[in-house]
GROMACS .gro file of C-alpha atoms in nm:
model
  450
    1MET     CA    1  -0.006  -0.013  -0.016
    2ALA     CA    2   0.273   0.275   0.061
    3SER     CA    3   0.649   0.224   0.170
    4PHE     CA    4   0.873   0.485   0.380
    5ILE     CA    5   1.230   0.449   0.254
    6GLY     CA    6   1.564   0.574   0.488
    7ARG     CA    7   1.669   0.925   0.383
    8GLY     CA    8   2.084   0.866   0.619
    9GLY     CA    9   2.252   0.736   0.806
   10ALA     CA   10   2.248   0.292   0.858
   11LEU     CA   11   1.874   0.336   0.770
   12LYS     CA   12   1.954   0.501   0.457
   13GLY     CA   13   1.811   0.369   0.073
   14GLN     CA   14   1.626   0.090   0.289
   15ARG     CA   15   1.277   0.033   0.222
   16PHE     CA   16   1.011  -0.048   0.489
   17GLY     CA   17   0.673  -0.150   0.342
   18VAL     CA   18   0.372  -0.066   0.468
   19LYS     CA   19   0.086  -0.362   0.392
   20THR     CA   20  -0.196  -0.221   0.657
   21PRO     CA   21  -0.387   0.025   0.677
   22VAL     CA   22  -0.258   0.108   1.066
   23VAL     CA   23   0.063   0.079   1.119
   24ASN     CA   24   0.220   0.201   1.407
   25ILE     CA   25   0.565   0.304   1.411
   26GLY     CA   26   0.811   0.318   1.690
   27ARG     CA   27   1.143   0.144   1.819
   28ALA     CA   28   1.021  -0.134   2.058
   29ASP     CA   29   0.995  -0.422   1.839
   30TYR     CA   30   0.715  -0.520   1.900
   31ASN     CA   31   0.537  -0.165   1.661
   32ASP     CA   32   0.542  -0.281   1.253
   33LEU     CA   33   0.749  -0.075   1.178
   34VAL     CA   34   1.081  -0.088   1.394
   35LEU     CA   35   1.321   0.196   1.364
   36PRO     CA   36   1.627   0.113   1.563
   37ASP     CA   37   1.790   0.520   1.650
   38GLU     CA   38   1.793   0.612   2.028
   39SER     CA   39   1.575   0.947   1.871
   40VAL     CA   40   1.253   0.760   1.822
   41SER     CA   41   1.051   0.689   2.096
   42THR     CA   42   0.934   0.339   2.186
   43THR     CA   43   0.607   0.427   2.048
   44HIS     CA   44   0.663   0.736   1.833
   45ALA     CA   45   0.356   0.766   1.557
   46LYS     CA   46   0.083   0.574   1.357
   47LEU     CA   47   0.007   0.649   1.041
   48GLN     CA   48  -0.349   0.561   0.947
   49ARG     CA   49  -0.545   0.535   0.580
   50ARG     CA   50  -0.881   0.725   0.644
   51GLU     CA   51  -1.097   0.759   0.348
   52GLY     CA   52  -0.848   0.731   0.137
   53VAL     CA   53  -0.596   0.946   0.280
   54TRP     CA   54  -0.301   0.888   0.440
   55ILE     CA   55  -0.264   1.062   0.786
   56LEU     CA   56   0.000   1.066   0.996
   57VAL     CA   57  -0.049   1.052   1.408
   58ASP     CA   58   0.252   1.154   1.663
   59LEU     CA   59   0.128   0.974   2.006
   60ASP     CA   60   0.328   1.195   2.201
   61SER     CA   61   0.688   1.166   2.089
   62THR     CA   62   1.027   1.263   2.269
   63ASN     CA   63   1.191   1.394   1.970
   64GLY     CA   64   0.882   1.531   1.786
   65THR     CA   65   0.707   1.353   1.383
   66PHE     CA   66   0.777   1.635   1.122
   67ILE     CA   67   0.647   1.596   0.778
   68ASP     CA   68   0.887   1.844   0.566
   69GLY     CA   69   1.011   2.044   0.769
   70ASP     CA   70   0.738   2.096   1.041
   71GLN     CA   71   0.607   1.933   1.331
   72ILE     CA   72   0.322   1.811   1.374
   73LYS     CA   73   0.115   1.787   1.636
   74GLY     CA   74  -0.115   1.590   1.697
   75GLU     CA   75  -0.229   1.450   1.316
   76ALA     CA   76  -0.152   1.571   0.969
   77PRO     CA   77  -0.246   1.400   0.594
   78LEU     CA   78   0.084   1.307   0.437
   79ALA     CA   79   0.112   1.353   0.070
   80PRO     CA   80   0.323   1.167  -0.181
   81GLY     CA   81   0.701   1.230  -0.190
   82ALA     CA   82   0.630   1.408   0.161
   83THR     CA   83   0.961   1.385   0.376
   84VAL     CA   84   0.922   1.239   0.722
   85ARG     CA   85   1.120   1.273   1.039
   86PHE     CA   86   1.068   1.095   1.355
   87GLY     CA   87   1.326   1.230   1.615
   88ASP     CA   88   1.633   1.220   1.416
   89VAL     CA   89   1.567   0.923   1.122
   90SER     CA   90   1.504   1.119   0.819
   91MET     CA   91   1.225   0.874   0.568
   92VAL     CA   92   1.042   0.984   0.239
   93PHE     CA   93   0.668   0.861   0.211
   94GLU     CA   94   0.615   0.667  -0.117
   95PRO     CA   95   0.285   0.536  -0.185
   96THR     CA   96   0.183   0.277  -0.417
   97ASP     CA   97  -0.158   0.170  -0.448
   98ASP     CA   98  -0.259   0.354  -0.764
   99GLY     CA   99  -0.584   0.426  -0.698
  100ALA     CA  100  -0.543   0.592  -0.353
  101GLU     CA  101  -0.678   0.948  -0.312
  102VAL     CA  102  -0.453   1.170  -0.121
  103ALA     CA  103  -0.448   1.422   0.067
  104ARG     CA  104  -0.353   1.819  -0.049
  105GLY     CA  105  -0.211   2.114   0.120
  106GLY     CA  106   0.121   1.946   0.207
  107GLY     CA  107   0.293   2.183   0.151
  108THR     CA  108   0.449   2.285  -0.217
  109ARG     CA  109   0.746   2.179  -0.305
  110VAL     CA  110   1.019   2.169  -0.641
  111MET     CA  111   0.965   1.921  -0.898
  112GLU     CA  112   1.368   1.935  -0.924
  113GLN     CA  113   1.375   1.798  -0.593
  114MET     CA  114   1.159   1.466  -0.728
  115VAL     CA  115   1.183   1.195  -0.897
  116MET     CA  116   0.878   1.118  -1.030
  117SER     CA  117   0.700   0.941  -1.369
  118PRO     CA  118   0.461   1.064  -1.548
  119PRO     CA  119   0.095   0.883  -1.551
  120PRO     CA  120  -0.002   0.684  -1.814
  121ARG     CA  121  -0.140   0.890  -2.109
  122PRO     CA  122  -0.534   0.773  -2.060
  123ALA     CA  123  -0.738   0.787  -2.393
  124PRO     CA  124  -0.738   1.153  -2.620
  125PRO     CA  125  -0.963   1.349  -2.392
  126THR     CA  126  -1.264   1.639  -2.512
  127LYS     CA  127  -1.066   1.897  -2.675
  128PRO     CA  128  -0.988   2.201  -2.499
  129ALA     CA  129  -0.997   2.525  -2.522
  130PRO     CA  130  -0.852   2.747  -2.838
  131ALA     CA  131  -0.488   2.805  -2.672
  132VAL     CA  132  -0.263   3.147  -2.660
  133ALA     CA  133   0.014   3.114  -2.861
  134VAL     CA  134   0.310   3.268  -2.678
  135PRO     CA  135   0.620   3.314  -2.935
  136ALA     CA  136   0.859   3.196  -2.775
  137LYS     CA  137   0.666   2.871  -2.586
  138PRO     CA  138   0.316   2.761  -2.725
  139ALA     CA  139   0.174   2.713  -2.427
  140ALA     CA  140  -0.275   2.694  -2.286
  141ALA     CA  141  -0.371   2.968  -2.110
  142LYS     CA  142  -0.596   2.989  -1.876
  143PRO     CA  143  -0.636   3.394  -1.778
  144ALA     CA  144  -0.914   3.581  -1.872
  145PRO     CA  145  -0.958   3.672  -2.231
  146ALA     CA  146  -0.597   3.843  -2.346
  147LYS     CA  147  -0.403   3.842  -2.665
  148PRO     CA  148  -0.056   3.786  -2.684
  149VAL     CA  149   0.250   3.997  -2.687
  150SER     CA  150   0.612   3.898  -2.738
  151ALA     CA  151   0.777   3.758  -2.426
  152LYS     CA  152   1.171   3.926  -2.324
  153PRO     CA  153   1.421   3.631  -2.233
  154LYS     CA  154   1.406   3.578  -1.822
  155PRO     CA  155   1.514   3.088  -1.320
  156GLY     CA  156   0.525   3.814   0.450
  157ALA     CA  157   0.472   3.872   0.704
  158LYS     CA  158   0.526   3.636   0.995
  159PRO     CA  159   0.177   3.515   1.169
  160PRO     CA  160   0.151   3.671   1.493
  161PRO     CA  161   0.185   3.450   1.771
  162PRO     CA  162  -0.114   3.399   2.043
  163GLY     CA  163  -0.176   3.660   2.278
  164THR     CA  164  -0.051   3.919   1.987
  165GLN     CA  165  -0.240   4.322   2.049
  166GLN     CA  166  -0.423   4.449   1.777
  167LYS     CA  167  -0.260   4.682   1.617
  168LYS     CA  168  -0.405   4.979   1.468
  169GLY     CA  169  -0.398   5.003   1.075
  170LYS     CA  170  -0.316   5.235   0.798
  171GLY     CA  171  -0.471   5.383   0.482
  172CYS     CA  172  -0.879   5.401   0.463
  173GLY     CA  173  -0.885   5.384   0.877
  174GLY     CA  174  -0.983   5.166   1.108
  175SER     CA  175  -0.746   4.879   1.255
  176ALA     CA  176  -0.642   4.564   1.179
  177TRP     CA  177  -0.430   4.267   1.375
  178SER     CA  178  -0.084   4.220   1.313
  179ASP     CA  179  -0.151   3.954   1.012
  180TRP     CA  180  -0.422   4.194   0.865
  181ARG     CA  181  -0.277   4.513   0.653
  182THR     CA  182  -0.553   4.731   0.484
  183GLY     CA  183  -0.522   5.032   0.270
  184CYS     CA  184  -0.646   5.248  -0.038
  185LEU     CA  185  -0.519   5.469  -0.292
  186SER     CA  186  -0.631   5.773  -0.419
  187ARG     CA  187  -0.372   5.956  -0.660
  188ASP     CA  188  -0.300   5.964  -1.022
  189HIS     CA  189  -0.645   5.805  -1.191
  190VAL     CA  190  -0.709   5.521  -1.024
  191HIS     CA  191  -0.889   5.530  -0.694
  192ILE     CA  192  -0.933   5.180  -0.449
  193THR     CA  193  -0.954   4.947  -0.158
  194SER     CA  194  -0.741   4.713  -0.046
  195ALA     CA  195  -0.703   4.447   0.252
  196GLY     CA  196  -0.471   4.138   0.267
  197ARG     CA  197  -0.472   3.859   0.548
  198THR     CA  198  -0.267   3.565   0.600
  199ASP     CA  199  -0.375   3.232   0.784
  200VAL     CA  200  -0.201   2.914   0.950
  201GLY     CA  201  -0.505   2.764   0.818
  202VAL     CA  202  -0.654   2.421   1.057
  203ILE     CA  203  -0.349   2.176   1.024
  204ARG     CA  204  -0.033   2.336   0.984
  205SER     CA  205   0.191   2.404   1.297
  206GLY     CA  206   0.330   2.689   1.112
  207ASN     CA  207   0.291   2.972   0.851
  208GLU     CA  208   0.527   2.940   0.576
  209ASP     CA  209   0.344   3.204   0.379
  210SER     CA  210   0.360   3.656   0.372
  211PHE     CA  211   0.226   3.924   0.220
  212ARG     CA  212   0.283   4.263   0.182
  213MET     CA  213   0.052   4.565   0.059
  214ILE     CA  214   0.200   4.908  -0.036
  215PRO     CA  215  -0.129   5.087  -0.130
  216ASP     CA  216  -0.007   5.411  -0.194
  217ARG     CA  217   0.219   5.293  -0.483
  218GLY     CA  218  -0.016   4.987  -0.572
  219ILE     CA  219   0.181   4.768  -0.500
  220PHE     CA  220   0.083   4.392  -0.335
  221VAL     CA  221   0.271   4.039  -0.305
  222VAL     CA  222   0.252   3.729  -0.186
  223ALA     CA  223   0.454   3.427  -0.146
  224ASP     CA  224   0.446   3.012  -0.008
  225GLY     CA  225   0.743   2.970   0.075
  226MET     CA  226   0.898   2.610   0.112
  227GLY     CA  227   1.189   2.418   0.234
  228GLY     CA  228   1.017   2.318   0.588
  229HIS     CA  229   0.897   2.596   0.810
  230ALA     CA  230   1.204   2.731   0.948
  231ALA     CA  231   1.321   2.793   0.607
  232GLY     CA  232   0.971   2.820   0.443
  233GLU     CA  233   0.871   3.131   0.623
  234VAL     CA  234   1.237   3.272   0.559
  235ALA     CA  235   1.259   3.255   0.186
  236SER     CA  236   0.866   3.402   0.161
  237GLU     CA  237   0.981   3.685   0.442
  238MET     CA  238   1.293   3.708   0.155
  239ALA     CA  239   1.053   3.773  -0.114
  240VAL     CA  240   0.768   4.045  -0.083
  241ARG     CA  241   0.980   4.220   0.119
  242ILE     CA  242   1.230   4.270  -0.182
  243VAL     CA  243   1.035   4.283  -0.425
  244ALA     CA  244   0.761   4.524  -0.336
  245ASP     CA  245   1.116   4.698  -0.228
  246GLU     CA  246   1.261   4.672  -0.610
  247ILE     CA  247   0.933   4.840  -0.787
  248HIS     CA  248   0.904   5.106  -0.552
  249SER     CA  249   0.817   5.318  -0.739
  250VAL     CA  250   0.648   5.238  -1.133
  251ARG     CA  251   0.542   5.637  -1.180
  252GLY     CA  252   0.583   5.732  -1.463
  253LEU     CA  253   0.662   5.463  -1.654
  254THR     CA  254   0.568   5.254  -2.006
  255ASP     CA  255   0.435   4.864  -1.975
  256ASP     CA  256   0.805   4.768  -2.112
  257GLN     CA  257   0.932   4.962  -1.838
  258VAL     CA  258   0.704   4.836  -1.548
  259ALA     CA  259   0.764   4.482  -1.689
  260GLU     CA  260   1.092   4.507  -1.681
  261ARG     CA  261   1.080   4.693  -1.296
  262MET     CA  262   0.899   4.358  -1.222
  263ARG     CA  263   1.072   4.031  -1.383
  264ALA     CA  264   1.436   4.225  -1.228
  265ALA     CA  265   1.252   4.295  -0.829
  266ILE     CA  266   1.163   3.951  -0.853
  267ARG     CA  267   1.482   3.797  -1.060
  268THR     CA  268   1.697   3.996  -0.749
  269ALA     CA  269   1.457   3.850  -0.486
  270ASN     CA  270   1.566   3.497  -0.647
  271GLY     CA  271   1.912   3.564  -0.654
  272SER     CA  272   1.941   3.664  -0.276
  273ILE     CA  273   1.709   3.388  -0.167
  274PHE     CA  274   1.941   3.158  -0.324
  275GLN     CA  275   2.223   3.284  -0.223
  276ARG     CA  276   2.095   3.183   0.135
  277THR     CA  277   2.077   2.801  -0.010
  278LEU     CA  278   2.490   2.829  -0.083
  279THR     CA  279   2.578   2.948   0.245
  280GLU     CA  280   2.346   2.861   0.522
  281HIS     CA  281   2.262   2.471   0.579
  282ASP     CA  282   1.956   2.483   0.707
  283LYS     CA  283   1.844   2.697   0.414
  284ARG     CA  284   1.911   2.407   0.178
  285GLY     CA  285   1.636   2.389  -0.049
  286MET     CA  286   1.424   2.719   0.023
  287GLY     CA  287   1.235   2.880  -0.215
  288THR     CA  288   0.826   3.021  -0.273
  289THR     CA  289   0.607   3.130  -0.511
  290VAL     CA  290   0.641   3.505  -0.590
  291THR     CA  291   0.292   3.673  -0.727
  292ALA     CA  292   0.291   4.058  -0.742
  293LEU     CA  293   0.053   4.318  -0.879
  294THR     CA  294   0.150   4.633  -0.928
  295LEU     CA  295  -0.121   4.948  -0.995
  296PHE     CA  296   0.009   5.220  -1.228
  297GLU     CA  297  -0.234   5.547  -1.399
  298THR     CA  298  -0.462   5.331  -1.514
  299ARG     CA  299  -0.268   5.032  -1.642
  300PHE     CA  300  -0.230   4.691  -1.360
  301LEU     CA  301   0.063   4.403  -1.426
  302ILE     CA  302   0.163   4.087  -1.289
  303GLY     CA  303   0.458   3.864  -1.202
  304GLN     CA  304   0.417   3.531  -1.114
  305VAL     CA  305   0.662   3.216  -0.951
  306GLY     CA  306   0.488   2.932  -0.931
  307ASP     CA  307   0.103   2.863  -0.790
  308SER     CA  308  -0.012   3.158  -0.626
  309ARG     CA  309  -0.244   3.265  -0.841
  310ALA     CA  310  -0.397   3.621  -0.938
  311TYR     CA  311  -0.763   3.609  -1.052
  312LEU     CA  312  -1.014   3.964  -1.214
  313MET     CA  313  -1.337   3.971  -1.139
  314ARG     CA  314  -1.523   4.219  -1.394
  315ASP     CA  315  -1.866   4.274  -1.455
  316GLY     CA  316  -1.963   3.938  -1.239
  317ARG     CA  317  -1.743   3.738  -1.386
  318LEU     CA  318  -1.458   3.588  -1.216
  319SER     CA  319  -1.079   3.473  -1.456
  320GLN     CA  320  -0.823   3.359  -1.384
  321LEU     CA  321  -0.533   3.576  -1.449
  322THR     CA  322  -0.205   3.333  -1.436
  323LYS     CA  323  -0.145   3.008  -1.513
  324ASP     CA  324   0.039   2.755  -1.274
  325HIS     CA  325   0.407   2.677  -1.262
  326SER     CA  326   0.297   2.347  -1.204
  327TYR     CA  327   0.334   1.949  -1.256
  328VAL     CA  328  -0.043   1.886  -1.271
  329GLN     CA  329  -0.082   2.203  -1.501
  330GLU     CA  330   0.163   2.117  -1.752
  331GLN     CA  331   0.034   1.760  -1.758
  332VAL     CA  332  -0.363   1.949  -1.887
  333ASP     CA  333  -0.200   2.156  -2.139
  334ALA     CA  334  -0.054   1.827  -2.285
  335GLY     CA  335  -0.335   1.662  -2.283
  336TYR     CA  336  -0.300   1.396  -2.017
  337LEU     CA  337  -0.519   1.535  -1.702
  338THR     CA  338  -0.827   1.711  -1.717
  339PRO     CA  339  -0.875   2.000  -1.485
  340GLU     CA  340  -1.114   1.863  -1.230
  341GLN     CA  341  -0.829   1.539  -1.237
  342ALA     CA  342  -0.589   1.769  -1.149
  343ARG     CA  343  -0.734   1.938  -0.826
  344THR     CA  344  -0.666   1.564  -0.671
  345HIS     CA  345  -0.401   1.478  -0.745
  346PRO     CA  346  -0.105   1.312  -0.596
  347TYR     CA  347   0.110   1.596  -0.722
  348SER     CA  348  -0.145   1.915  -0.737
  349ASN     CA  349   0.129   2.075  -0.484
  350VAL     CA  350   0.448   1.969  -0.722
  351ILE     CA  351   0.531   2.334  -0.893
  352THR     CA  352   0.764   2.352  -1.178
  353ARG     CA  353   0.885   2.701  -1.100
  354CYS     CA  354   0.999   2.888  -0.749
  355VAL     CA  355   1.217   3.159  -0.618
  356GLY     CA  356   1.515   3.068  -0.463
  357ALA     CA  357   1.532   2.733  -0.610
  358ASN     CA  358   1.796   2.837  -0.898
  359SER     CA  359   2.011   3.071  -0.998
  360ASP     CA  360   1.833   3.259  -1.241
  361VAL     CA  361   1.388   3.246  -1.271
  362MET     CA  362   1.232   3.361  -1.544
  363PRO     CA  363   0.859   3.566  -1.414
  364ASP     CA  364   0.541   3.519  -1.647
  365ILE     CA  365   0.427   3.861  -1.743
  366TYR     CA  366   0.002   3.960  -1.746
  367ALA     CA  367  -0.073   4.318  -1.819
  368GLY     CA  368  -0.403   4.471  -1.848
  369THR     CA  369  -0.592   4.842  -1.830
  370VAL     CA  370  -0.852   4.873  -1.463
  371LYS     CA  371  -1.163   4.963  -1.515
  372PRO     CA  372  -1.389   5.045  -1.213
  373LYS     CA  373  -1.560   4.778  -0.997
  374ASP     CA  374  -1.243   4.591  -1.087
  375LEU     CA  375  -1.189   4.311  -0.799
  376PHE     CA  376  -0.827   4.238  -0.863
  377LEU     CA  377  -0.693   3.823  -0.621
  378LEU     CA  378  -0.386   3.706  -0.486
  379ALA     CA  379  -0.424   3.377  -0.367
  380SER     CA  380  -0.144   3.133  -0.262
  381ASP     CA  381  -0.307   2.756  -0.313
  382GLY     CA  382  -0.381   2.750   0.014
  383LEU     CA  383  -0.735   2.954  -0.009
  384THR     CA  384  -0.678   2.819  -0.409
  385GLY     CA  385  -0.646   2.426  -0.315
  386MET     CA  386  -0.982   2.407  -0.055
  387LEU     CA  387  -1.242   2.660  -0.270
  388GLU     CA  388  -1.281   2.591  -0.691
  389ASP     CA  389  -1.295   2.901  -0.945
  390TYR     CA  390  -1.718   2.947  -0.864
  391GLN     CA  391  -1.645   2.951  -0.502
  392LEU     CA  392  -1.440   3.226  -0.493
  393SER     CA  393  -1.709   3.369  -0.735
  394GLU     CA  394  -1.975   3.348  -0.494
  395LEU     CA  395  -1.806   3.507  -0.204
  396LEU     CA  396  -1.697   3.838  -0.428
  397SER     CA  397  -1.836   4.095  -0.484
  398PRO     CA  398  -1.732   4.465  -0.551
  399ASP     CA  399  -1.995   4.632  -0.343
  400ARG     CA  400  -1.827   4.460  -0.009
  401MET     CA  401  -1.557   4.524   0.165
  402PRO     CA  402  -1.261   4.368   0.039
  403GLN     CA  403  -1.187   4.316   0.420
  404ASP     CA  404  -1.488   4.134   0.493
  405GLU     CA  405  -1.461   3.929   0.138
  406VAL     CA  406  -1.071   3.835   0.276
  407ASP     CA  407  -1.254   3.710   0.638
  408ALA     CA  408  -1.522   3.493   0.439
  409LEU     CA  409  -1.255   3.384   0.235
  410ILE     CA  410  -1.025   3.218   0.497
  411ALA     CA  411  -1.293   3.091   0.678
  412GLU     CA  412  -1.437   2.899   0.409
  413ALA     CA  413  -1.121   2.730   0.320
  414ASN     CA  414  -1.073   2.675   0.670
  415ARG     CA  415  -1.448   2.554   0.683
  416HIS     CA  416  -1.358   2.330   0.377
  417GLY     CA  417  -1.054   2.123   0.571
  418GLY     CA  418  -0.757   2.403   0.595
  419LEU     CA  419  -0.500   2.188   0.443
  420ASP     CA  420  -0.203   2.437   0.436
  421ASN     CA  421  -0.176   2.797   0.504
  422ILE     CA  422  -0.402   3.084   0.349
  423THR     CA  423  -0.339   3.371   0.243
  424ALA     CA  424  -0.563   3.656   0.018
  425ILE     CA  425  -0.477   4.002  -0.113
  426ILE     CA  426  -0.819   4.191  -0.200
  427VAL     CA  427  -0.808   4.518  -0.490
  428ARG     CA  428  -1.104   4.640  -0.510
  429ILE     CA  429  -1.109   4.926  -0.825
  430ASP     CA  430  -1.360   5.251  -0.697
  431SER     CA  431  -1.311   5.431  -0.995
  432VAL     CA  432  -1.111   5.574  -1.304
  433GLU     CA  433  -1.090   5.831  -1.381
  434ALA     CA  434  -0.974   5.777  -1.755
  435PRO     CA  435  -1.094   5.594  -2.098
  436THR     CA  436  -1.050   5.257  -1.995
  437GLN     CA  437  -0.979   4.999  -2.226
  438ASP     CA  438  -1.034   4.587  -2.206
  439ASN     CA  439  -0.736   4.412  -2.298
  440VAL     CA  440  -0.503   4.178  -2.045
  441THR     CA  441  -0.133   4.079  -2.225
  442THR     CA  442   0.034   3.825  -2.156
  443GLN     CA  443   0.437   3.779  -2.142
  444GLN     CA  444   0.504   3.462  -2.072
  445SER     CA  445   0.844   3.331  -1.996
  446PRO     CA  446   0.985   2.972  -2.072
  447ALA     CA  447   1.192   2.780  -1.732
  448ARG     CA  448   1.518   2.869  -1.762
  449PRO     CA  449   1.649   2.579  -1.954
  450ARG     CA  450   1.839   2.293  -1.701
   0.00000   0.00000   0.00000
């Protein structure tokens, strides 16, 4: 049904089979899976399969049980390829029952760090919607109606501890907790109201998401870190801070200049994070997604790497502007999976491009014109993995305050399981004082050659 594969020490390379839906794990001989290491408790943990989902339960062990670097409290879902540590014993979990469902939201992982075989190709599915042609590399477009433009060449706030005091918010008045930001922009031709929040979710013990909002400069950034709690939150915090600082201000710049500023900002963040993975042992393997929105004049521009998304609600219709850099999205593009299959696929949390994993990265760029009543949503996959697009659409309206909508989105994601950290930023365009057009353009960059 499943296996654990030793990653180091005397157990390196050894495979421990799991043949029953309930497995006791510990140092004592009476356990189903015996780990003869002093750091492992006599009865350390239990692995259970419930309704097709593998669940790992810590049994009050002395040295803890960890999934992808995060210590679990009680129990947590276990995804394929996850690194599990019992005390000092590190192992990789590999389910072998092909038909089993697996838990989603077990943290984002980089495809380059995994060894995977593509799933068998099914019968050709119904032909998908026409793809948007991109000069550098043809790709199926998932964003709102767009026309391609030539592609140019291209690799958050920490959660408050319990008892954190409420502190005064800036911008449009009111107050906010330390994981909240609200603000408004009223300059040039565009007037906005915005709000953002990050939440640890229901299952995970730490928050590796970060976000940053600078409403008076029209800058909004969401990042979802990976590499374990100690490293993931560092990567995402660095990303949102550096990207926002590097964009700084885009007043008076052309679309091309803003696009180049966005690319440079994300690549600078990538370089800084990658350098830390080389010089700090405990940061090796860390990385993060980045989705950044900037507003200027009557225009918007988005830079994106990974699977954190940007949506636009316009005239009552919600459209996904960005396209995930993920394993399952590539399988959908190739016709191996349908979008519905991709949502529940075992590798739905595996991304193919991230900030900090390599020496360089190329973001995709999306640009367009804003209209009054437009609503932008930036979100980590802790939100979009729990709620489908139609559910997001039902909770979004330009007639509600962004802060109320963010609260509603996070509450609903937690109600659906809250399997991962959840971050959302909403930006509402209150008014535009200039003629507008409906165009949205994309510049999708190819992945850096490996």
